[in-house]
Amino acid sequence: QSVLTQPPSVSGAPGQRVTISCTGSTSNIGAGFDVHWYQHLPGTVPKLLIYGNNNRPSGVPGRFSGYKSGTSASLAITGLQAEDEADYYCQSYDNSLSIVFGGGTKLTVL
Amino acid sequence: QVQLVQSGAEVKKPGASVKVSCKTSGYVFTTSGISWVRQAPGQGLEWVGWVSPYYHRTDYARNLRGRVTMTTDTSTGTAYMELTNLRSDDTAMYYCVRDPNRHFDYWGQGTLVTVSS
């Protein structure tokens, strides 16, 4: 049972927009701690996708964006591409548990 | 460029200990913390703990306190994670990651630790 709750799976057709939610509580996201997102492609090392709620590291396409409000956050992917098929994880900080992850969401590109 | 290079795969028996190293390069080692993240087979990412090479402070995941120790060697830019009294559910890929501010911008290649009798 992860502290941050993500849907187990989402899917979309190429070119579509998908969002992945990340729901926390008043001890983590709602306490003002930043949310970060990682992309984990099969057979590779996880990669930082969004940091500080809505910032993209150099090299991450503008199709990826992050949003945070209250005790939740979301990752949006526009113009879905086949190579976006991966597992996505949100991560934040918790007053009691330190660093916490979501359980991960498997994105399938139809 | 920033690189984190980890030691090789380990196979251990239950009750044994394992120590994984993480050699960094491409940045000033003391300017960023190092966290360790693990992923058990078929499972999600789990934070293991954090160490500050500058302040020599640590913070460990609640479920691993008492079994995990993280250290650094500032002379070589290397971080270490030792896990004792290994159990089968410690079997996982262990990643060292650069942690500049409670997030992870560079990842090591991973070290597979297998615990099996």
PDB file of C-alpha atoms in Angstrom, chain B residues 1-116:
ATOM      1  CA  GLN B   1      28.875  14.563 -17.373  1.00  0.00           C
ATOM      2  CA  VAL B   2      27.442  13.251 -14.138  1.00  0.00           C
ATOM      3  CA  GLN B   3      27.873   9.502 -13.718  1.00  0.00           C
ATOM      4  CA  LEU B   4      27.118   7.040 -10.949  1.00  0.00           C
ATOM      5  CA  VAL B   5      28.683   3.613 -11.409  1.00  0.00           C
ATOM      6  CA  GLN B   6      27.644   0.831  -9.072  1.00  0.00           C
ATOM      7  CA  SER B   7      29.317  -2.410  -8.071  1.00  0.00           C
ATOM      8  CA  GLY B   8      28.277  -5.716  -9.589  1.00  0.00           C
ATOM      9  CA  ALA B   9      25.483  -8.148  -8.859  1.00  0.00           C
ATOM     10  CA  GLU B  10      25.484 -10.037  -5.560  1.00  0.00           C
ATOM     11  CA  VAL B  11      23.990 -13.349  -4.470  1.00  0.00           C
ATOM     12  CA  LYS B  12      23.640 -13.791  -0.723  1.00  0.00           C
ATOM     13  CA  LYS B  13      22.120 -16.283   1.674  1.00  0.00           C
ATOM     14  CA  PRO B  14      19.421 -15.284   4.154  1.00  0.00           C
ATOM     15  CA  GLY B  15      20.947 -13.690   7.222  1.00  0.00           C
ATOM     16  CA  ALA B  16      24.044 -12.483   5.383  1.00  0.00           C
ATOM     17  CA  SER B  17      25.045  -8.876   4.653  1.00  0.00           C
ATOM     18  CA  VAL B  18      25.700  -7.031   1.422  1.00  0.00           C
ATOM     19  CA  LYS B  19      27.563  -3.809   0.723  1.00  0.00           C
ATOM     20  CA  VAL B  20      27.004  -1.992  -2.566  1.00  0.00           C
ATOM     21  CA  SER B  21      29.218   0.833  -3.794  1.00  0.00           C
ATOM     22  CA  CYS B  22      28.404   3.808  -6.000  1.00  0.00           C
ATOM     23  CA  LYS B  23      31.298   5.707  -7.566  1.00  0.00           C
ATOM     24  CA  THR B  24      30.358   9.201  -8.681  1.00  0.00           C
ATOM     25  CA  SER B  25      31.988  11.574 -11.157  1.00  0.00           C
ATOM     26  CA  GLY B  26      31.227  14.733 -13.087  1.00  0.00           C
ATOM     27  CA  TYR B  27      30.172  16.904 -10.157  1.00  0.00           C
ATOM     28  CA  VAL B  28      31.399  18.003  -6.742  1.00  0.00           C
ATOM     29  CA  PHE B  29      30.476  15.052  -4.528  1.00  0.00           C
ATOM     30  CA  THR B  30      29.767  17.091  -1.404  1.00  0.00           C
ATOM     31  CA  THR B  31      27.239  19.380  -3.102  1.00  0.00           C
ATOM     32  CA  SER B  32      24.460  16.793  -3.281  1.00  0.00           C
ATOM     33  CA  GLY B  33      23.017  14.001  -1.227  1.00  0.00           C
ATOM     34  CA  ILE B  34      22.872  10.402  -2.389  1.00  0.00           C
ATOM     35  CA  SER B  35      19.751   8.306  -1.989  1.00  0.00           C
ATOM     36  CA  TRP B  36      19.267   4.612  -2.595  1.00  0.00           C
ATOM     37  CA  VAL B  37      16.118   3.295  -4.270  1.00  0.00           C
ATOM     38  CA  ARG B  38      15.199  -0.344  -4.789  1.00  0.00           C
ATOM     39  CA  GLN B  39      12.770  -2.243  -6.975  1.00  0.00           C
ATOM     40  CA  ALA B  40      11.790  -5.791  -6.157  1.00  0.00           C
ATOM     41  CA  PRO B  41      10.797  -8.063  -9.062  1.00  0.00           C
ATOM     42  CA  GLY B  42       7.418  -6.988 -10.423  1.00  0.00           C
ATOM     43  CA  GLN B  43       7.084  -4.241  -7.824  1.00  0.00           C
ATOM     44  CA  GLY B  44       7.338  -0.469  -7.768  1.00  0.00           C
ATOM     45  CA  LEU B  45      10.089   1.845  -6.629  1.00  0.00           C
ATOM     46  CA  GLU B  46      10.906   2.007  -2.923  1.00  0.00           C
ATOM     47  CA  TRP B  47      13.125   4.572  -1.225  1.00  0.00           C
ATOM     48  CA  VAL B  48      15.740   2.941   0.995  1.00  0.00           C
ATOM     49  CA  GLY B  49      17.529   5.917   2.504  1.00  0.00           C
ATOM     50  CA  TRP B  50      19.665   9.026   2.064  1.00  0.00           C
ATOM     51  CA  VAL B  51      23.132  10.161   3.039  1.00  0.00           C
ATOM     52  CA  SER B  52      24.701  13.593   2.906  1.00  0.00           C
ATOM     53  CA  PRO B  53      28.407  13.516   2.006  1.00  0.00           C
ATOM     54  CA  TYR B  54      28.769  17.065   3.321  1.00  0.00           C
ATOM     55  CA  TYR B  55      26.943  16.869   6.635  1.00  0.00           C
ATOM     56  CA  HIS B  56      27.525  13.136   7.204  1.00  0.00           C
ATOM     57  CA  ARG B  57      23.879  12.771   8.059  1.00  0.00           C
ATOM     58  CA  THR B  58      21.605   9.885   7.157  1.00  0.00           C
ATOM     59  CA  ASP B  59      17.889   9.174   6.947  1.00  0.00           C
ATOM     60  CA  TYR B  60      16.578   5.666   6.442  1.00  0.00           C
ATOM     61  CA  ALA B  61      13.234   4.207   5.442  1.00  0.00           C
ATOM     62  CA  ARG B  62      11.313   3.272   8.553  1.00  0.00           C
ATOM     63  CA  ASN B  63      10.979  -0.402   7.591  1.00  0.00           C
ATOM     64  CA  LEU B  64      14.764  -0.779   7.134  1.00  0.00           C
ATOM     65  CA  ARG B  65      16.075   1.107  10.158  1.00  0.00           C
ATOM     66  CA  GLY B  66      18.421  -1.070  12.144  1.00  0.00           C
ATOM     67  CA  ARG B  67      19.458  -3.111   9.084  1.00  0.00           C
ATOM     68  CA  VAL B  68      20.720  -0.453   6.668  1.00  0.00           C
ATOM     69  CA  THR B  69      23.798   1.761   6.904  1.00  0.00           C
ATOM     70  CA  MET B  70      24.830   4.362   4.356  1.00  0.00           C
ATOM     71  CA  THR B  71      28.257   5.922   4.261  1.00  0.00           C
ATOM     72  CA  THR B  72      30.383   8.034   1.954  1.00  0.00           C
ATOM     73  CA  ASP B  73      34.057   8.431   1.142  1.00  0.00           C
ATOM     74  CA  THR B  74      34.612  12.023   0.082  1.00  0.00           C
ATOM     75  CA  SER B  75      38.209  11.322  -0.966  1.00  0.00           C
ATOM     76  CA  THR B  76      36.988   9.048  -3.786  1.00  0.00           C
ATOM     77  CA  GLY B  77      33.441  10.374  -4.343  1.00  0.00           C
ATOM     78  CA  THR B  78      31.970   7.003  -3.476  1.00  0.00           C
ATOM     79  CA  ALA B  79      28.811   6.149  -1.567  1.00  0.00           C
ATOM     80  CA  TYR B  80      28.079   2.819   0.083  1.00  0.00           C
ATOM     81  CA  MET B  81      24.949   1.036   1.218  1.00  0.00           C
ATOM     82  CA  GLU B  82      25.166  -1.937   3.558  1.00  0.00           C
ATOM     83  CA  LEU B  83      22.146  -4.085   4.321  1.00  0.00           C
ATOM     84  CA  THR B  84      22.385  -6.726   7.038  1.00  0.00           C
ATOM     85  CA  ASN B  85      20.353  -9.749   8.082  1.00  0.00           C
ATOM     86  CA  LEU B  86      19.155 -10.190   4.512  1.00  0.00           C
ATOM     87  CA  ARG B  87      15.769 -11.732   3.826  1.00  0.00           C
ATOM     88  CA  SER B  88      14.243 -13.066   0.632  1.00  0.00           C
ATOM     89  CA  ASP B  89      12.111  -9.954   0.263  1.00  0.00           C
ATOM     90  CA  ASP B  90      15.289  -7.850   0.059  1.00  0.00           C
ATOM     91  CA  THR B  91      15.844  -9.352  -3.383  1.00  0.00           C
ATOM     92  CA  ALA B  92      15.725  -6.331  -5.684  1.00  0.00           C
ATOM     93  CA  MET B  93      17.558  -4.040  -8.035  1.00  0.00           C
ATOM     94  CA  TYR B  94      19.234  -1.369  -5.943  1.00  0.00           C
ATOM     95  CA  TYR B  95      19.909   2.035  -7.484  1.00  0.00           C
ATOM     96  CA  CYS B  96      22.057   4.830  -6.137  1.00  0.00           C
ATOM     97  CA  VAL B  97      20.742   8.202  -7.203  1.00  0.00           C
ATOM     98  CA  ARG B  98      21.931  11.759  -6.916  1.00  0.00           C
ATOM     99  CA  ASP B  99      19.533  13.601  -4.620  1.00  0.00           C
ATOM    100  CA  PRO B 100      20.029  17.367  -4.857  1.00  0.00           C
ATOM    101  CA  ASN B 101      16.753  18.325  -3.169  1.00  0.00           C
ATOM    102  CA  ARG B 102      14.533  15.358  -2.336  1.00  0.00           C
ATOM    103  CA  HIS B 103      14.357  14.226  -5.922  1.00  0.00           C
ATOM    104  CA  PHE B 104      16.582  12.061  -8.087  1.00  0.00           C
ATOM    105  CA  ASP B 105      18.196  13.548 -11.156  1.00  0.00           C
ATOM    106  CA  TYR B 106      20.908  11.001 -12.003  1.00  0.00           C
ATOM    107  CA  TRP B 107      20.711   7.247 -11.521  1.00  0.00           C
ATOM    108  CA  GLY B 108      23.300   4.529 -11.288  1.00  0.00           C
ATOM    109  CA  GLN B 109      22.947   1.503 -13.535  1.00  0.00           C
ATOM    110  CA  GLY B 110      21.580  -0.620 -10.711  1.00  0.00           C
ATOM    111  CA  THR B 111      22.927  -3.555  -8.694  1.00  0.00           C
ATOM    112  CA  LEU B 112      20.898  -6.738  -8.508  1.00  0.00           C
ATOM    113  CA  VAL B 113      20.951  -8.255  -5.042  1.00  0.00           C
ATOM    114  CA  THR B 114      19.528 -11.750  -4.859  1.00  0.00           C
ATOM    115  CA  VAL B 115      18.847 -13.379  -1.505  1.00  0.00           C
ATOM    116  CA  SER B 116      18.403 -17.113  -1.786  1.00  0.00           C
TER     117      SER B 116
END
